[in-house]
PDB file of C-alpha atoms in Angstrom:
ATOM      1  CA  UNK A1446     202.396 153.096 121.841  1.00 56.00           C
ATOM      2  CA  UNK A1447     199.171 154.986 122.753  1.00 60.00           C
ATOM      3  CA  UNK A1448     197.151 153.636 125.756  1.00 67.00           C
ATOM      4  CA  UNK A1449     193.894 151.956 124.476  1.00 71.00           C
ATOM      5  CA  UNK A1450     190.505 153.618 126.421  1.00 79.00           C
ATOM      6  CA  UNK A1451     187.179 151.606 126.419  1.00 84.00           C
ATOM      7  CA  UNK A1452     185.214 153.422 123.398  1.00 90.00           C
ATOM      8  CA  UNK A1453     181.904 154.689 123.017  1.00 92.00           C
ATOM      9  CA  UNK A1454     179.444 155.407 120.342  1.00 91.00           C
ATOM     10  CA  UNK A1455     179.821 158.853 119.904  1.00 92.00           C
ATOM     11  CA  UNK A1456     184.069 158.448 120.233  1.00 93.00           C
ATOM     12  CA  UNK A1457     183.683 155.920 117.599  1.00 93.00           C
ATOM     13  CA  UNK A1458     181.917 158.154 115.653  1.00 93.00           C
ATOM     14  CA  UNK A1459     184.397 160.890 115.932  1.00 93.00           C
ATOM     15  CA  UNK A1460     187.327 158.444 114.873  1.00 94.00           C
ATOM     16  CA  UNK A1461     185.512 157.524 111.772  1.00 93.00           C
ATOM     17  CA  UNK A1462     185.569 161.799 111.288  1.00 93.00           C
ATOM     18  CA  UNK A1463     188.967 162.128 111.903  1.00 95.00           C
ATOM     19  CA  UNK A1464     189.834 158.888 109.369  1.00 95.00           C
ATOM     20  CA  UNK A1465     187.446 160.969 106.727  1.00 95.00           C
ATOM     21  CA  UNK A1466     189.323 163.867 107.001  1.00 94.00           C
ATOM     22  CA  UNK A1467     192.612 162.539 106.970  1.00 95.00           C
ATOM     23  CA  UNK A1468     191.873 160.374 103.576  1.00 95.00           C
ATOM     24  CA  UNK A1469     190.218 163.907 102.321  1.00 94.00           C
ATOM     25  CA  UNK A1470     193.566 165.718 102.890  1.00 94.00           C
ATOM     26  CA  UNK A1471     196.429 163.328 102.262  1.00 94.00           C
ATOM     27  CA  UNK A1472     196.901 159.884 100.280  1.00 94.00           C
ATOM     28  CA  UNK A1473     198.755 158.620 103.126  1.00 93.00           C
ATOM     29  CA  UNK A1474     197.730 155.427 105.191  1.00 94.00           C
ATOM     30  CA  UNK A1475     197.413 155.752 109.071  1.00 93.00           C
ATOM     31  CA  UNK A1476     200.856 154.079 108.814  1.00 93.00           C
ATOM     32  CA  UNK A1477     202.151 156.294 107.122  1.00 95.00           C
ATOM     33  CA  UNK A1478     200.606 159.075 108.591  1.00 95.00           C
ATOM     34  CA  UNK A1479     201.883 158.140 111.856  1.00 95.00           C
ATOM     35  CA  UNK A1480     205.688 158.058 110.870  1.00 95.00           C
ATOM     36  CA  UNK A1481     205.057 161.770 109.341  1.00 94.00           C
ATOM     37  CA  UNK A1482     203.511 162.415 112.574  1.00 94.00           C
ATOM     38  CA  UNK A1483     206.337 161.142 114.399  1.00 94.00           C
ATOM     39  CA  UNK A1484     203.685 158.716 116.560  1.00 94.00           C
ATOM     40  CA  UNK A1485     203.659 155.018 116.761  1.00 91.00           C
ATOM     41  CA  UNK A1486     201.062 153.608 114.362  1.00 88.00           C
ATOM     42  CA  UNK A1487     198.668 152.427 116.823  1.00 92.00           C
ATOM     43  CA  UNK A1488     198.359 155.866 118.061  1.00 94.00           C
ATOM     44  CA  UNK A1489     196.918 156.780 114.855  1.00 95.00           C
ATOM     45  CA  UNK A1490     195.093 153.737 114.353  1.00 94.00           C
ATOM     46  CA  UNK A1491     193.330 153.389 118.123  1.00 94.00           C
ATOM     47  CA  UNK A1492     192.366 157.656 117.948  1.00 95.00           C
ATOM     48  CA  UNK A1493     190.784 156.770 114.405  1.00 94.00           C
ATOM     49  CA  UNK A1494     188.323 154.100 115.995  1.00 93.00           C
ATOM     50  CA  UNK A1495     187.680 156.185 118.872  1.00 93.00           C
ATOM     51  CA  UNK A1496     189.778 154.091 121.234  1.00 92.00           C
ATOM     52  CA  UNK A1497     191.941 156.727 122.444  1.00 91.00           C
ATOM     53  CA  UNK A1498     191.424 159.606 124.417  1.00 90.00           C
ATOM     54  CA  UNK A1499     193.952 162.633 122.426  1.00 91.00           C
ATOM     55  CA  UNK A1500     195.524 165.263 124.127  1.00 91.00           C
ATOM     56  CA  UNK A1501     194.955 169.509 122.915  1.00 93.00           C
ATOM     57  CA  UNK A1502     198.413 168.386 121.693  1.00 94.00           C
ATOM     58  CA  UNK A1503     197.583 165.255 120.034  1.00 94.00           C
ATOM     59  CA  UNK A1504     194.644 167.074 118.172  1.00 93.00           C
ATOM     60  CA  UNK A1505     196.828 170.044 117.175  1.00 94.00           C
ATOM     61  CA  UNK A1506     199.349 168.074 115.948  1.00 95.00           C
ATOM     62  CA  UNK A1507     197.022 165.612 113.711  1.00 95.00           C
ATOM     63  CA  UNK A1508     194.910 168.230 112.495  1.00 95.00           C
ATOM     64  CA  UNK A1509     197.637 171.238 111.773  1.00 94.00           C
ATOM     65  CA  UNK A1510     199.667 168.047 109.493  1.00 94.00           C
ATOM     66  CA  UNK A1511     196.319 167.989 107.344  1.00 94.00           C
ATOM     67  CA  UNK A1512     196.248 171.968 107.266  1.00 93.00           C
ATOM     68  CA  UNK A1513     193.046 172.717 109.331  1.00 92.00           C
ATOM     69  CA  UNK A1514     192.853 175.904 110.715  1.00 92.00           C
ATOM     70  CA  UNK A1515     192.205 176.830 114.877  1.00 92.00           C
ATOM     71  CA  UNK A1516     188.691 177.010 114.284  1.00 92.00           C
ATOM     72  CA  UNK A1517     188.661 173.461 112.718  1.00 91.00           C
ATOM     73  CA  UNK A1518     190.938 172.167 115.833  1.00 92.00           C
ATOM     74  CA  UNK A1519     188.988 174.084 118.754  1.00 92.00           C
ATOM     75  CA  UNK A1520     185.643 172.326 117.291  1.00 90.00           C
ATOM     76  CA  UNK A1521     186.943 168.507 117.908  1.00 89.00           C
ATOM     77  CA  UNK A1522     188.885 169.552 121.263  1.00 90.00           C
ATOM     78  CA  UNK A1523     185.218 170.770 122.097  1.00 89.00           C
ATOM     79  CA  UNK A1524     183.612 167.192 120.902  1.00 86.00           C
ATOM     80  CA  UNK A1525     185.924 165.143 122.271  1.00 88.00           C
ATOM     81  CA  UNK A1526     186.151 166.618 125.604  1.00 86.00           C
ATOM     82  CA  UNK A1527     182.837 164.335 126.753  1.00 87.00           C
ATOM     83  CA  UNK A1528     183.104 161.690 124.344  1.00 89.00           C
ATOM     84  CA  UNK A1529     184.638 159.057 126.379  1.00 91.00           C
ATOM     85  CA  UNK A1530     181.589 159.929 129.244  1.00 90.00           C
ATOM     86  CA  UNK A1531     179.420 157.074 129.932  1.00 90.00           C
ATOM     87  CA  UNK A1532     176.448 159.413 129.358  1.00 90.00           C
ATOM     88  CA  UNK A1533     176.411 160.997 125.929  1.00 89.00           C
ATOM     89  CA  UNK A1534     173.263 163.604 125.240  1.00 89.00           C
ATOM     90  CA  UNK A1535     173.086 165.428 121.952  1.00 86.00           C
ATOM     91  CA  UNK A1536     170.689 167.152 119.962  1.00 76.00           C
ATOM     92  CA  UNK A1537     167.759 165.583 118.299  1.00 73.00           C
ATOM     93  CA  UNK A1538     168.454 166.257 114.904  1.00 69.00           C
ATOM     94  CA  UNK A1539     172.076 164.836 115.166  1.00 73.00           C
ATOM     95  CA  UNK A1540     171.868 161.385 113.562  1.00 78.00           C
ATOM     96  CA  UNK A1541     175.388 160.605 112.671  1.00 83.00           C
ATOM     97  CA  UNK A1542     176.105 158.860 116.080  1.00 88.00           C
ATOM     98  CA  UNK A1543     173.032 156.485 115.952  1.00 90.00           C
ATOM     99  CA  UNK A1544     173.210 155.811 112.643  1.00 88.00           C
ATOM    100  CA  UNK A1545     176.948 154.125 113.040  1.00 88.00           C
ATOM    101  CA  UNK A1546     175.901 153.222 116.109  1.00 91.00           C
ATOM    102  CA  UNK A1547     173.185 150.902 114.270  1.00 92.00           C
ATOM    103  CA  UNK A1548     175.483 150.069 111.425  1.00 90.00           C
ATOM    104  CA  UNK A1549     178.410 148.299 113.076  1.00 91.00           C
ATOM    105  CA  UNK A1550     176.234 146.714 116.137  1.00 94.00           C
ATOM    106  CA  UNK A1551     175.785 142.999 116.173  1.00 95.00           C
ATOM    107  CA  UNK A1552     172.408 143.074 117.438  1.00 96.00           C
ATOM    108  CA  UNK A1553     169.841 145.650 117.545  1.00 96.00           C
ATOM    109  CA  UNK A1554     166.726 145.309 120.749  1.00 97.00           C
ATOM    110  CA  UNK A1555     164.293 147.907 120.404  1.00 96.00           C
ATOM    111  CA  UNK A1556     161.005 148.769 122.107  1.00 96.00           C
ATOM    112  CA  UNK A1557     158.588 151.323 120.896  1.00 94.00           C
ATOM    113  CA  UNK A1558     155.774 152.713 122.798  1.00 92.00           C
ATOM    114  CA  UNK A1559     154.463 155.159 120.183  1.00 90.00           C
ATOM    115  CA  UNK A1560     155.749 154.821 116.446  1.00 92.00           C
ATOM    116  CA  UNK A1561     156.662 152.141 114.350  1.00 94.00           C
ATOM    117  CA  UNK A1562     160.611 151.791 114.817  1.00 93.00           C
ATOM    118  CA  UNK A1563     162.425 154.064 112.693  1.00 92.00           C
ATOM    119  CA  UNK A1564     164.320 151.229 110.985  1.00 93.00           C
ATOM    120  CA  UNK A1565     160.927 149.558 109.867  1.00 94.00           C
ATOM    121  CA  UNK A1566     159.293 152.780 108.962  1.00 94.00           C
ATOM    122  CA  UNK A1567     158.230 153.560 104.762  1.00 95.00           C
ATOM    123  CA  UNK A1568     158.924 157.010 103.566  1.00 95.00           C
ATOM    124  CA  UNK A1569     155.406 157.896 103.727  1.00 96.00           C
ATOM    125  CA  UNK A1570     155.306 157.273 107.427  1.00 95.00           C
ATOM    126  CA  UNK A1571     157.973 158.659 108.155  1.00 94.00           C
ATOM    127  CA  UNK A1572     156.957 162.068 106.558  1.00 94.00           C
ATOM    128  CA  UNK A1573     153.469 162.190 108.052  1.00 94.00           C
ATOM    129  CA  UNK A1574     155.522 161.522 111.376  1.00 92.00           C
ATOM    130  CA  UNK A1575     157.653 164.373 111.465  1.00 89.00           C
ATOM    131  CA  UNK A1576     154.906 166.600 110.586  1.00 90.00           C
ATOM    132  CA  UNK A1577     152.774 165.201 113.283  1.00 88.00           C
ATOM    133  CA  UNK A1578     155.573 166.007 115.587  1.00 80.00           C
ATOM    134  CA  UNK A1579     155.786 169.525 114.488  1.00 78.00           C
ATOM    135  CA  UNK A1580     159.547 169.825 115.908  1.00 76.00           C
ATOM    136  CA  UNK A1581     160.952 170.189 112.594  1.00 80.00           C
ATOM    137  CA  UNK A1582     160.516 172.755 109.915  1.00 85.00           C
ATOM    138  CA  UNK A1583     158.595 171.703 106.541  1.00 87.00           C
ATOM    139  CA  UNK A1584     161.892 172.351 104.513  1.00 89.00           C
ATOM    140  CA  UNK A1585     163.650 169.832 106.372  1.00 89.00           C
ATOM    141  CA  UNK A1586     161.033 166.986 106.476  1.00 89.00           C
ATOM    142  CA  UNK A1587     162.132 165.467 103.121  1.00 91.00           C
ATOM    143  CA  UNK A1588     166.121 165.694 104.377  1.00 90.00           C
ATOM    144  CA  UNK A1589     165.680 163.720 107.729  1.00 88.00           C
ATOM    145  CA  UNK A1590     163.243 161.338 106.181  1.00 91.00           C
ATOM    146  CA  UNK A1591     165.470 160.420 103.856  1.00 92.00           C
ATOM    147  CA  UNK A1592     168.190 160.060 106.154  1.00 89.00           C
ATOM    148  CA  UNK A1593     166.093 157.801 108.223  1.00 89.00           C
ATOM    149  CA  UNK A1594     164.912 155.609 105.062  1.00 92.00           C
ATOM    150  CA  UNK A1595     168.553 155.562 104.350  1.00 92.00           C
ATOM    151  CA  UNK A1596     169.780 154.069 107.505  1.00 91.00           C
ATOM    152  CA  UNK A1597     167.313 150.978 106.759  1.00 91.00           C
ATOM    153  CA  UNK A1598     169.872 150.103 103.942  1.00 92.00           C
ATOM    154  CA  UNK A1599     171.890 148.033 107.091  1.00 91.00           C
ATOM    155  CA  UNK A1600     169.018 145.535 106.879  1.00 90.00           C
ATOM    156  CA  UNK A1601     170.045 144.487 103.382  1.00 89.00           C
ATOM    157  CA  UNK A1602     173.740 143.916 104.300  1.00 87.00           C
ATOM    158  CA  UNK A1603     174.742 140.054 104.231  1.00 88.00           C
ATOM    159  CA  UNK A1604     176.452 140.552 107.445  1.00 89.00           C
ATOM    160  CA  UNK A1605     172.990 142.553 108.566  1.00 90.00           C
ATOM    161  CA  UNK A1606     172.810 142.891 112.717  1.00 93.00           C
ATOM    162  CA  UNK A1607     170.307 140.305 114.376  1.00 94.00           C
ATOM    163  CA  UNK A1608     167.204 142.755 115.281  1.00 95.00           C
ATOM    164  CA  UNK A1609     164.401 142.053 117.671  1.00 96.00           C
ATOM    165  CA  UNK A1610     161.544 144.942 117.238  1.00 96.00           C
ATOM    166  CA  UNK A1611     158.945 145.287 120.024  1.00 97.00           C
ATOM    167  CA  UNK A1612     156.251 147.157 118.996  1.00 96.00           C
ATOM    168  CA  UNK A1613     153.808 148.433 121.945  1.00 95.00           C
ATOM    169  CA  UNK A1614     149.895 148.074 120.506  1.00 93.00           C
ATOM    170  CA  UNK A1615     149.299 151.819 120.535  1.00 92.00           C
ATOM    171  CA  UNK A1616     152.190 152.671 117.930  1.00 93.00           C
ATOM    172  CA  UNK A1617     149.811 150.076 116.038  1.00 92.00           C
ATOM    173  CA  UNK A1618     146.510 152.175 116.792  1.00 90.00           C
ATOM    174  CA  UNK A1619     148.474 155.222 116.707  1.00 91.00           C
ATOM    175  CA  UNK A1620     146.844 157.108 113.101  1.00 91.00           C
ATOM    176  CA  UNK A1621     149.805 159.003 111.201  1.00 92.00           C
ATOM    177  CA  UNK A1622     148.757 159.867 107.744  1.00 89.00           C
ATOM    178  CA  UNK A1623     145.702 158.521 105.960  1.00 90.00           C
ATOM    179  CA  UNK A1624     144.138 154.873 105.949  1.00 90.00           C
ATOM    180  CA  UNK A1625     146.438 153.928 102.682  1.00 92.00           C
ATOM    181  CA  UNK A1626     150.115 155.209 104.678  1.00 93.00           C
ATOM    182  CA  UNK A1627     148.834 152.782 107.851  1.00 93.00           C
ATOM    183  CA  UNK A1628     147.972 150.041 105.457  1.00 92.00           C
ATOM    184  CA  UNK A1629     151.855 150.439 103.540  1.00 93.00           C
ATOM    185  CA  UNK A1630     152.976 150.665 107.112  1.00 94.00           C
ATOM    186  CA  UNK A1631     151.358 147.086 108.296  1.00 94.00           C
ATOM    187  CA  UNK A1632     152.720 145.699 105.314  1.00 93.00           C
ATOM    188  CA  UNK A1633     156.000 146.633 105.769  1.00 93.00           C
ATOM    189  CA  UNK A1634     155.892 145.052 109.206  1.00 92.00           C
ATOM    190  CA  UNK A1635     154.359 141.945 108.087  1.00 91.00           C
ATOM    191  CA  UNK A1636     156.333 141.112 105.070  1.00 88.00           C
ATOM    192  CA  UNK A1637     160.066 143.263 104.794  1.00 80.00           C
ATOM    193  CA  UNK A1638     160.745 143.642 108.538  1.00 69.00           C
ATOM    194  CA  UNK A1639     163.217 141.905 111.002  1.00 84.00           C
ATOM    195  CA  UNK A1640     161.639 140.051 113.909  1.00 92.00           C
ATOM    196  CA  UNK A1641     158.757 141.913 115.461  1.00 94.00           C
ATOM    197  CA  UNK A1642     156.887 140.893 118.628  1.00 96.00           C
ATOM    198  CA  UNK A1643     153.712 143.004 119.613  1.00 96.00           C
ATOM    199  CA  UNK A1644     153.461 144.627 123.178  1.00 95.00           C
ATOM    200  CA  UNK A1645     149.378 144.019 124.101  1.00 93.00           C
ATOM    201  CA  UNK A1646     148.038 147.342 125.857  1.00 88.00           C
ATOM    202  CA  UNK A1647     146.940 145.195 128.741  1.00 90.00           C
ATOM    203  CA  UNK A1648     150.801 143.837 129.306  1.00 87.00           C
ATOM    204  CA  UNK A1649     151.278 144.898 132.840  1.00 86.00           C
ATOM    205  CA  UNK A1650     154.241 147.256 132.186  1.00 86.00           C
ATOM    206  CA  UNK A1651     155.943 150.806 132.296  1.00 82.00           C
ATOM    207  CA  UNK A1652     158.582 151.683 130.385  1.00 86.00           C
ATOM    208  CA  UNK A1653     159.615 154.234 127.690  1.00 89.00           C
ATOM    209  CA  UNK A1654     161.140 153.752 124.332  1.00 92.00           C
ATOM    210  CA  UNK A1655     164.869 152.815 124.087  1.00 94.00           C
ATOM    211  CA  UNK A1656     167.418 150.843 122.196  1.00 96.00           C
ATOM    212  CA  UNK A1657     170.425 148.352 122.904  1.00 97.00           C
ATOM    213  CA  UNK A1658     172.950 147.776 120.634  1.00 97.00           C
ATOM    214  CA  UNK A1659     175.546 145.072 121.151  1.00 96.00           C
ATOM    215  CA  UNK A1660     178.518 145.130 119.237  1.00 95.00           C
ATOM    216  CA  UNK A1661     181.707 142.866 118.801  1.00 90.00           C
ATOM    217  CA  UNK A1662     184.824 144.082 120.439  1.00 83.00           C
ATOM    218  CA  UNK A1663     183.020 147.058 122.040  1.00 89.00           C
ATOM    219  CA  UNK A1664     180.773 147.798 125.551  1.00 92.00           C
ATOM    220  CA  UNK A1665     176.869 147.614 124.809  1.00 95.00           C
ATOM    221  CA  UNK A1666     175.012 151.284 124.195  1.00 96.00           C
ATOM    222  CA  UNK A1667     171.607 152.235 125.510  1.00 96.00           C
ATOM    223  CA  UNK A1668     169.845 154.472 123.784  1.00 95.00           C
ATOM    224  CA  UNK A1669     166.811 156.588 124.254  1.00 93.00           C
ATOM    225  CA  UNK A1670     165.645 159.830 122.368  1.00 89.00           C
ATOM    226  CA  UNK A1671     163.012 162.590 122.869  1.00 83.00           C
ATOM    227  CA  UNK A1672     162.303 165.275 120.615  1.00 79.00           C
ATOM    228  CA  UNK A1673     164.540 167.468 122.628  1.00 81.00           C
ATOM    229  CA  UNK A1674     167.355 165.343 122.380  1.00 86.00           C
ATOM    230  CA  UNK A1675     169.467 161.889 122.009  1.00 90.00           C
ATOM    231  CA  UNK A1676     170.836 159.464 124.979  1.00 93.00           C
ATOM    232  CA  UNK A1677     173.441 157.341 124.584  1.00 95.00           C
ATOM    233  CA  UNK A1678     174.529 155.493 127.653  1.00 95.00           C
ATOM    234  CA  UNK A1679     177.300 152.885 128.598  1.00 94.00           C
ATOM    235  CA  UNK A1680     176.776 153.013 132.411  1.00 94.00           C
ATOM    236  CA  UNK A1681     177.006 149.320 133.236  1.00 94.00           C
ATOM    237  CA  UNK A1682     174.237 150.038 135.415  1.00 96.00           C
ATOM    238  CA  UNK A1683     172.253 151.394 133.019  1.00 95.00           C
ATOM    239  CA  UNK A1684     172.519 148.611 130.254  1.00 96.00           C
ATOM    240  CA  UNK A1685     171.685 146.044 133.202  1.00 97.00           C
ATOM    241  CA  UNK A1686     168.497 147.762 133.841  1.00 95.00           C
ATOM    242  CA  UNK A1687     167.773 147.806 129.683  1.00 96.00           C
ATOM    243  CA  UNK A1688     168.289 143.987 129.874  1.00 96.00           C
ATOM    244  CA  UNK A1689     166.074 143.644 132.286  1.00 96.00           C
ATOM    245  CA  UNK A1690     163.470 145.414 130.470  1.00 95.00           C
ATOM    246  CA  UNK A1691     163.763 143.255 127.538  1.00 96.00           C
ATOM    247  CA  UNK A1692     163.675 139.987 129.736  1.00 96.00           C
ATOM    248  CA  UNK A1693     160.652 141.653 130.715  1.00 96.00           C
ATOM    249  CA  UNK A1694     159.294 142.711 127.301  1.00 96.00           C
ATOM    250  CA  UNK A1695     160.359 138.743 126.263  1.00 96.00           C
ATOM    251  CA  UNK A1696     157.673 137.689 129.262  1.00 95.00           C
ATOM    252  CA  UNK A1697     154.283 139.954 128.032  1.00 95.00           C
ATOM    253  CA  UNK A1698     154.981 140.499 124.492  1.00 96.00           C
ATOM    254  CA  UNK A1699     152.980 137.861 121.728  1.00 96.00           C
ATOM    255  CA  UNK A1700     155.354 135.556 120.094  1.00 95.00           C
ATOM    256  CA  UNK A1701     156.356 136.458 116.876  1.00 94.00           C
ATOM    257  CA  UNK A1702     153.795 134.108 115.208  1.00 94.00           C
ATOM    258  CA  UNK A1703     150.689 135.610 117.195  1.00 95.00           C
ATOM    259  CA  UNK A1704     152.224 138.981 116.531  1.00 95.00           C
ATOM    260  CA  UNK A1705     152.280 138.153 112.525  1.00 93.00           C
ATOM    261  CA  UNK A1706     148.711 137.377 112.692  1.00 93.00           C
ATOM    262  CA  UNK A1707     147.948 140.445 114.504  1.00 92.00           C
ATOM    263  CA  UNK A1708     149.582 142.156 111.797  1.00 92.00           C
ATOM    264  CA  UNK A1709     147.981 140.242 108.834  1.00 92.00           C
ATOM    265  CA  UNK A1710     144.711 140.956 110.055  1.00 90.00           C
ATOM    266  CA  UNK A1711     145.429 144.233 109.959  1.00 88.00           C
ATOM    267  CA  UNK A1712     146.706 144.201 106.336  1.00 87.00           C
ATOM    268  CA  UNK A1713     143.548 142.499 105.640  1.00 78.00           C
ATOM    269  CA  UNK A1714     140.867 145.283 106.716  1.00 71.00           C
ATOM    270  CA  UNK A1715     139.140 147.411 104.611  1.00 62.00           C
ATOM    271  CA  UNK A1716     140.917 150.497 104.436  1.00 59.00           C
ATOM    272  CA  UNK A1717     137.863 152.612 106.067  1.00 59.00           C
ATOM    273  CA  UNK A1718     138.483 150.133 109.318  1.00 61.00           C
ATOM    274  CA  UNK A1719     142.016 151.460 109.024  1.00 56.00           C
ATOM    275  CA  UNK A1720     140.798 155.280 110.053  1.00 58.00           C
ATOM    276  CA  UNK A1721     138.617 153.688 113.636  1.00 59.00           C
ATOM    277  CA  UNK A1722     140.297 152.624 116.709  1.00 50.00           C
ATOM    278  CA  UNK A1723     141.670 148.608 116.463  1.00 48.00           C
ATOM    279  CA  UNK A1724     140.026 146.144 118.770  1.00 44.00           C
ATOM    280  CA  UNK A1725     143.129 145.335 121.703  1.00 46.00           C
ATOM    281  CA  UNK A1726     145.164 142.426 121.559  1.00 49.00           C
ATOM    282  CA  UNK A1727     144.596 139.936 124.252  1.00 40.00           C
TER     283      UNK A1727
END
């Protein structure tokens, strides 16, 4: 019987690759995949949802049974060398990770200082995002936009996490794309997103974006990105610290009814109004 280690996001994720491949490759159930193997079945079953730590043997073994080659095999020794660390950094444009990450949490806390959160975002924001950013090539704006309108599809689930969205008044003042993409934007905030609760810029607080996700029968992940790269962290330090800043963020932010108002009024402008500076938020 393999020895169960505490998952994280990114081991999780690498499971769920692993399980992909082997369904690609063979019609044979973990189970039975195991006894081919010559492994217990919870060997099979606890490496596929990234709750085991495998061996250069375990990993030659799996992968050479589903005919991979040395290249294939010296690729997930390299990715699952750090997976199990409690710190996980990875390039920006990876988005596999956090988007499982979001779609089997429980509950999903985010605070943004200078965007509208990526799971509340239209496509038309989203676009005139990236190419404010300038971090990503033209040819690939329409690919990752997609992807992120795509993850939004967890929101629709019936068994959809419980999200609580602060939004920090200057992602609301922030201008990306013309009057009409703001206006779609509000909108979208006001009537088709989950809970949102607006930061006022004279809250007496520092803090930079980040995420928590909580999830059922695994540790909470932290999460904070750049447009270098992508944090995920299971320090139980580190989560401590994020739930503090949301007992903060509960203590300055306007109530979700004042923050719907804000957000109706801004619905309500004249679009010209859209393309000035908002008044602040007391």
């Amino acid at each position: 019987m393999a020895t169960s280690t505490p998952s994280t996001a990114y081991s999780r994720d690498l499971g769920e690759e692993l399980r992909k491949v082997r369904e690609k490759s063979t019609d044979l159930t973990g189970a039975a995949f195991a006894v081919k193997l010559g492994w217990d079945p919870s060997k099979v079953s606890t490496l596929e949802n990234g709750k085991y730590r495998p061996s250069e043997i375990d990993l030659v073994q799996y992968l050479s049974m589903l005919g991979k080659d040395i290249d294939f095999f010296e690729d997930f020794k390299r990715r699952f060398r750090n997976a199990f660390e409690e710190y996980i950094v990875q390039v920006s444009d990876n988005l596999k990770t956090l988007a499982m990450a979001e779609a089997t949490a429980l509950t999903v806390t985010s605070y943004d200082t200078q965007a509208i959160p990526g799971l509340s975002q239209t496509p038309e924001y989203a676009d005139s995002l990236y190419r404010m950013g300038g971090y990503i090539v033209e040819e690939r704006i329409p690919a990752v936009v997609k992807c992120r309108i795509d993850r939004q599809a967890i929101l629709n689930r019936h068994d959809r996490p419980e999200c609580l969205f602060y939004v920090h008044e200057h992602a609301l003042h922030t201008q990306v794309g013309d009057a009409q993409v703001m206006q779609d934007q509000y909108a979208k905030l006001l009537f088709g997103a989950p809970r949102i609760r607006i930061v006022p810029a004279s809250a007496r607080l520092v803090a930079t974006s980040c995420v928590l996700w909580e999830f059922d029968k695994a540790m909470p992940v932290a999460f904070t990105s750049t447009d270098l790269a992508k944090v995920f962290v299971q320090d139980p330090a580190a989560i401590a610290r994020t739930r503090l800043l949301f007992d903060r963020l509960a203590e300055v932010a306007l109530d979700e009814e004042e923050s719907r108002k804000v957000l109706a009024d801004y619905v309500g402008r004249p679009r010209e109004e859209l393309n000035e500076r908002g008044p602040r938020l007391a």
